[in-house]
CSV table of C-alpha atoms in Angstrom, one decimal:
chain,number,residue,atom,x,y,z
A,29,ASP,CA,-0.1,0.1,-0.2
A,30,ALA,CA,3.2,2.4,0.3
A,31,GLY,CA,2.0,3.5,3.4
A,32,ILE,CA,-0.3,5.7,2.6
A,33,THR,CA,-3.0,6.3,4.9
A,34,GLN,CA,-6.4,8.7,3.9
A,35,SER,CA,-8.4,10.2,6.5
A,36,PRO,CA,-11.8,10.0,7.2
A,37,ARG,CA,-12.8,7.1,5.0
A,38,HIS,CA,-16.4,7.9,4.4
A,39,LYS,CA,-18.6,11.5,5.3
A,40,VAL,CA,-21.7,12.5,4.8
A,41,THR,CA,-21.7,16.3,5.3
A,42,GLU,CA,-24.2,18.7,3.8
A,43,THR,CA,-23.8,21.6,1.3
A,44,GLY,CA,-22.1,24.6,1.9
A,45,THR,CA,-20.0,23.2,4.8
A,46,PRO,CA,-16.4,23.0,4.9
A,47,VAL,CA,-14.6,19.7,4.0
A,48,THR,CA,-10.7,18.8,4.9
A,49,LEU,CA,-9.7,15.2,3.3
A,50,ARG,CA,-6.4,14.1,4.8
A,51,CYS,CA,-3.7,12.2,3.1
A,52,HIS,CA,-1.0,10.6,5.4
A,53,GLN,CA,2.5,9.1,3.9
A,54,THR,CA,5.4,7.2,5.4
A,55,GLU,CA,8.0,6.9,2.6
A,56,ASN,CA,9.6,10.3,1.6
A,57,HIS,CA,8.0,10.8,-1.0
A,58,ARG,CA,8.6,14.4,-2.9
A,59,TYR,CA,5.0,14.1,-5.3
A,60,MET,CA,1.5,13.5,-3.9
A,61,TYR,CA,-1.4,13.5,-5.9
A,62,TRP,CA,-5.4,13.9,-5.2
A,63,TYR,CA,-7.5,12.3,-7.6
A,64,ARG,CA,-11.5,11.4,-7.7
A,65,GLN,CA,-13.5,9.1,-9.1
A,66,ASP,CA,-16.8,9.0,-10.9
A,67,PRO,CA,-19.2,6.8,-12.6
A,68,GLY,CA,-18.5,7.6,-16.6
A,69,HIS,CA,-15.1,9.8,-15.2
A,70,GLY,CA,-12.7,7.7,-14.6
A,71,LEU,CA,-10.0,8.9,-12.3
A,72,ARG,CA,-9.4,12.5,-12.6
A,73,LEU,CA,-6.9,14.9,-11.1
A,74,ILE,CA,-7.3,17.5,-8.7
A,75,HIS,CA,-4.7,18.7,-7.5
A,76,TYR,CA,-0.8,17.4,-6.9
A,77,SER,CA,2.1,18.5,-5.0
A,78,TYR,CA,5.5,18.6,-6.0
A,79,GLY,CA,7.3,19.6,-2.6
A,80,VAL,CA,6.7,21.2,0.8
A,81,LYS,CA,3.9,24.5,0.1
A,82,ASP,CA,5.0,23.1,-3.2
A,83,THR,CA,1.5,22.6,-5.2
A,84,ASP,CA,-0.3,22.9,-8.8
A,85,LYS,CA,-3.8,22.5,-10.6
A,86,GLY,CA,-4.9,19.4,-12.1
A,87,GLU,CA,-8.1,19.0,-14.2
A,88,VAL,CA,-10.7,19.8,-12.5
A,89,SER,CA,-9.7,22.0,-9.4
A,90,ASP,CA,-12.5,24.8,-9.3
A,91,GLY,CA,-13.6,24.3,-6.0
A,92,TYR,CA,-11.0,22.6,-4.1
A,93,SER,CA,-7.4,23.9,-1.9
A,94,VAL,CA,-4.7,22.2,-0.9
A,95,SER,CA,-2.2,22.2,1.3
A,96,ARG,CA,1.3,20.7,2.1
A,97,SER,CA,3.3,22.2,5.0
A,98,LYS,CA,5.4,18.9,5.8
A,99,THR,CA,6.3,15.9,3.4
A,100,GLU,CA,4.2,13.4,5.3
A,101,ASP,CA,0.9,15.4,5.0
A,102,PHE,CA,-1.3,16.7,2.0
A,103,LEU,CA,-4.9,18.2,2.5
A,104,LEU,CA,-7.6,18.2,0.1
A,105,THR,CA,-10.5,21.2,1.2
A,106,LEU,CA,-13.3,21.5,0.1
A,107,GLU,CA,-14.5,25.2,1.6
A,108,SER,CA,-17.8,25.2,1.0
A,109,ALA,CA,-19.0,21.6,-0.3
A,110,THR,CA,-21.7,21.2,-3.2
A,111,SER,CA,-23.5,18.1,-4.2
A,112,SER,CA,-21.4,18.2,-7.3
A,113,GLN,CA,-18.3,17.0,-4.9
A,114,THR,CA,-20.1,13.5,-4.1
A,115,SER,CA,-17.2,11.5,-5.2
A,116,VAL,CA,-14.5,9.1,-4.3
A,117,TYR,CA,-11.6,10.6,-4.1
A,118,PHE,CA,-7.7,9.1,-3.9
A,119,CYS,CA,-4.5,10.2,-3.2
A,120,ALA,CA,-1.3,8.8,-4.7
A,121,ILE,CA,2.4,9.4,-4.2
A,122,ARG,CA,4.5,9.0,-6.8
A,123,GLN,CA,7.7,6.9,-6.8
A,124,SER,CA,11.1,7.7,-8.3
A,125,THR,CA,10.3,5.3,-11.6
A,126,ASP,CA,7.3,7.4,-12.4
A,127,THR,CA,5.0,4.8,-10.9
A,128,GLN,CA,1.4,6.4,-8.3
A,129,TYR,CA,0.4,4.2,-5.8
A,130,PHE,CA,-2.9,4.9,-4.2
A,131,GLY,CA,-4.2,4.9,-0.8
A,132,PRO,CA,-7.7,2.9,0.2
A,133,GLY,CA,-9.9,6.2,-0.8
A,134,THR,CA,-12.5,8.4,0.6
A,135,ARG,CA,-16.1,8.1,-0.1
A,136,LEU,CA,-17.8,12.0,0.3
A,137,THR,CA,-21.3,12.4,0.0
A,138,VAL,CA,-22.6,15.8,0.2
A,139,LEU,CA,-26.4,16.2,0.8
B,12,GLY,CA,-13.5,1.6,-5.9
B,13,GLU,CA,-17.0,2.5,-6.3
B,14,SER,CA,-18.5,1.3,-9.6
B,15,VAL,CA,-16.7,3.2,-11.8
B,16,GLY,CA,-19.6,3.7,-14.8
B,17,LEU,CA,-22.2,2.1,-16.2
B,18,HIS,CA,-20.7,2.3,-19.2
B,19,LEU,CA,-17.8,0.2,-18.7
B,20,PRO,CA,-16.5,-1.8,-21.5
B,21,THR,CA,-16.9,-5.5,-19.9
B,22,LEU,CA,-14.8,-8.7,-20.5
B,23,SER,CA,-16.2,-11.9,-19.5
B,24,VAL,CA,-14.1,-15.5,-19.5
B,25,GLN,CA,-13.7,-18.5,-18.5
B,26,GLU,CA,-11.9,-19.0,-14.8
B,27,GLY,CA,-9.0,-20.6,-16.3
B,28,ASP,CA,-8.9,-18.6,-19.9
B,29,ASN,CA,-6.8,-16.5,-20.8
B,30,SER,CA,-7.8,-13.0,-20.6
B,31,ILE,CA,-6.8,-10.1,-22.8
B,32,ILE,CA,-7.7,-6.3,-21.9
B,33,ASN,CA,-7.1,-3.4,-24.4
B,34,CYS,CA,-6.3,-0.6,-23.8
B,35,ALA,CA,-5.7,3.0,-27.3
B,36,TYR,CA,-3.7,5.6,-26.1
B,37,SER,CA,-3.8,8.5,-27.4
B,38,ASN,CA,-0.5,10.7,-26.9
B,39,SER,CA,2.3,9.3,-29.4
B,40,ALA,CA,4.5,11.4,-26.7
B,41,SER,CA,3.5,9.0,-23.6
B,42,ASP,CA,7.0,7.6,-23.0
B,43,TYR,CA,5.1,5.6,-19.4
B,44,PHE,CA,2.6,3.5,-18.7
B,45,ILE,CA,1.0,1.5,-16.0
B,46,TRP,CA,-2.0,-0.8,-15.6
B,47,TYR,CA,-4.0,-1.3,-12.5
B,48,LYS,CA,-6.2,-2.8,-10.9
B,49,GLN,CA,-9.2,-1.6,-8.9
B,50,GLU,CA,-11.4,-3.5,-7.0
B,51,SER,CA,-14.6,-3.4,-5.2
B,52,GLY,CA,-14.2,-0.7,-2.0
B,53,LYS,CA,-10.4,-0.4,-2.4
B,54,GLY,CA,-8.1,2.0,-4.5
B,55,PRO,CA,-6.0,1.4,-7.9
B,56,GLN,CA,-3.7,-1.1,-7.4
B,57,PHE,CA,-0.4,-1.1,-9.7
B,58,ILE,CA,-0.2,-4.6,-11.8
B,59,ILE,CA,2.7,-3.6,-13.8
B,60,ASP,CA,4.5,-1.3,-16.4
B,61,ILE,CA,6.2,-0.5,-19.5
B,62,ARG,CA,8.6,2.1,-21.0
B,63,SER,CA,7.9,3.1,-24.0
B,64,ASN,CA,11.7,1.3,-25.2
B,65,MET,CA,9.9,-1.4,-24.6
B,66,ASP,CA,7.3,-3.9,-27.1
B,67,LYS,CA,6.6,-5.9,-24.2
B,68,ARG,CA,6.9,-6.9,-20.5
B,69,GLN,CA,6.3,-10.0,-18.6
B,70,GLY,CA,5.8,-10.5,-14.6
B,71,GLN,CA,3.6,-13.2,-12.2
B,72,ARG,CA,0.6,-13.9,-14.7
B,73,VAL,CA,0.8,-11.0,-16.5
B,74,THR,CA,2.3,-9.4,-19.3
B,75,VAL,CA,1.7,-5.9,-20.9
B,76,LEU,CA,2.0,-5.4,-24.7
B,77,LEU,CA,2.8,-2.0,-26.5
B,78,ASN,CA,2.6,-1.2,-29.8
B,79,LYS,CA,3.5,2.0,-30.4
B,80,THR,CA,2.5,2.0,-34.1
B,81,VAL,CA,-1.0,1.8,-33.6
B,82,LYS,CA,-1.2,3.4,-30.0
B,83,HIS,CA,-1.9,0.1,-28.1
B,84,LEU,CA,-1.8,-1.4,-25.2
B,85,SER,CA,-3.1,-4.8,-23.5
B,86,LEU,CA,-2.9,-7.0,-20.4
B,87,GLN,CA,-3.0,-9.9,-20.5
B,88,ILE,CA,-3.4,-12.4,-18.0
B,89,ALA,CA,-2.9,-16.3,-17.7
B,90,ALA,CA,-5.3,-18.7,-16.3
B,91,THR,CA,-7.7,-16.1,-14.9
B,92,GLN,CA,-8.9,-17.1,-11.5
B,93,PRO,CA,-11.8,-15.4,-9.4
B,94,GLY,CA,-9.8,-12.7,-7.5
B,95,ASP,CA,-8.4,-11.6,-10.7
B,96,SER,CA,-12.4,-9.7,-11.0
B,97,ALA,CA,-12.5,-6.2,-10.8
B,98,VAL,CA,-12.0,-2.8,-12.7
B,99,TYR,CA,-8.6,-2.6,-15.1
B,100,PHE,CA,-7.3,1.0,-15.7
B,101,CYS,CA,-4.6,1.6,-18.3
B,102,ALA,CA,-2.5,4.8,-17.3
B,103,GLU,CA,0.0,6.9,-19.9
B,104,ILE,CA,2.5,9.8,-18.4
B,105,LEU,CA,3.5,12.0,-21.8
B,106,GLN,CA,7.5,12.7,-21.7
B,107,GLY,CA,8.3,15.1,-19.4
B,108,ALA,CA,5.0,15.6,-17.5
B,109,GLN,CA,4.0,14.7,-14.1
B,110,LYS,CA,0.7,13.4,-14.3
B,111,LEU,CA,-0.6,10.3,-15.4
B,112,VAL,CA,-4.0,10.4,-17.8
B,113,PHE,CA,-6.5,7.3,-17.2
B,114,GLY,CA,-8.4,5.2,-19.4
B,115,GLN,CA,-12.2,4.7,-18.8
B,116,GLY,CA,-11.3,0.6,-17.5
B,117,THR,CA,-12.6,-2.2,-18.0
B,118,ARG,CA,-14.4,-4.6,-15.9
B,119,LEU,CA,-13.3,-8.6,-15.9
B,120,THR,CA,-15.9,-10.9,-14.4
B,121,ILE,CA,-14.8,-14.4,-14.1
B,122,ASN,CA,-17.6,-16.9,-15.0
B,123,PRO,CA,-16.7,-20.2,-12.6
């Protein structure tokens, strides 16, 4: 599992509330990624980080922000959750070989 | 893994047969390809990878073939087992980029 954990694993929240998802890695990888997975769309990149305090947008970044204050943690924040953000969220790390390994996922439901 | 789509291509094979899952990629500049397996309720799991300077790579019970001429990738699973039931994704990395681009996936089901 490449030492990746995600928390929480499941969350139900209401529209308009802020939500933060956490990805934690234990192997000191430089690159970390946040994806969402939805029926009909596969895996889509939200944001990624290439080091502490270094982040960049992916293809579906609107409505999301990220922070990386230390190597091991990459946080994804939904400032004001909407029903369209109901999804399964996966964190990934990239090893030096370019291979990405994924965490177990967080199922988020926005009512 | 949630169900990744009502419109996923599906491949059904008999237990013990070989499975071949195909993937077309779009960018001729892609130089690294990965196959992932995703079981229900889990994250994508790395299976095997291949660089563009190769046309074949073998792992344990799996083989990946790369045809750069027609931009086609395939995953062959030998002697398919019930535990192989999953959604399989191919992914490509464009040369010099940091991001994977994923295909939509194929659902493999095993008939006893």
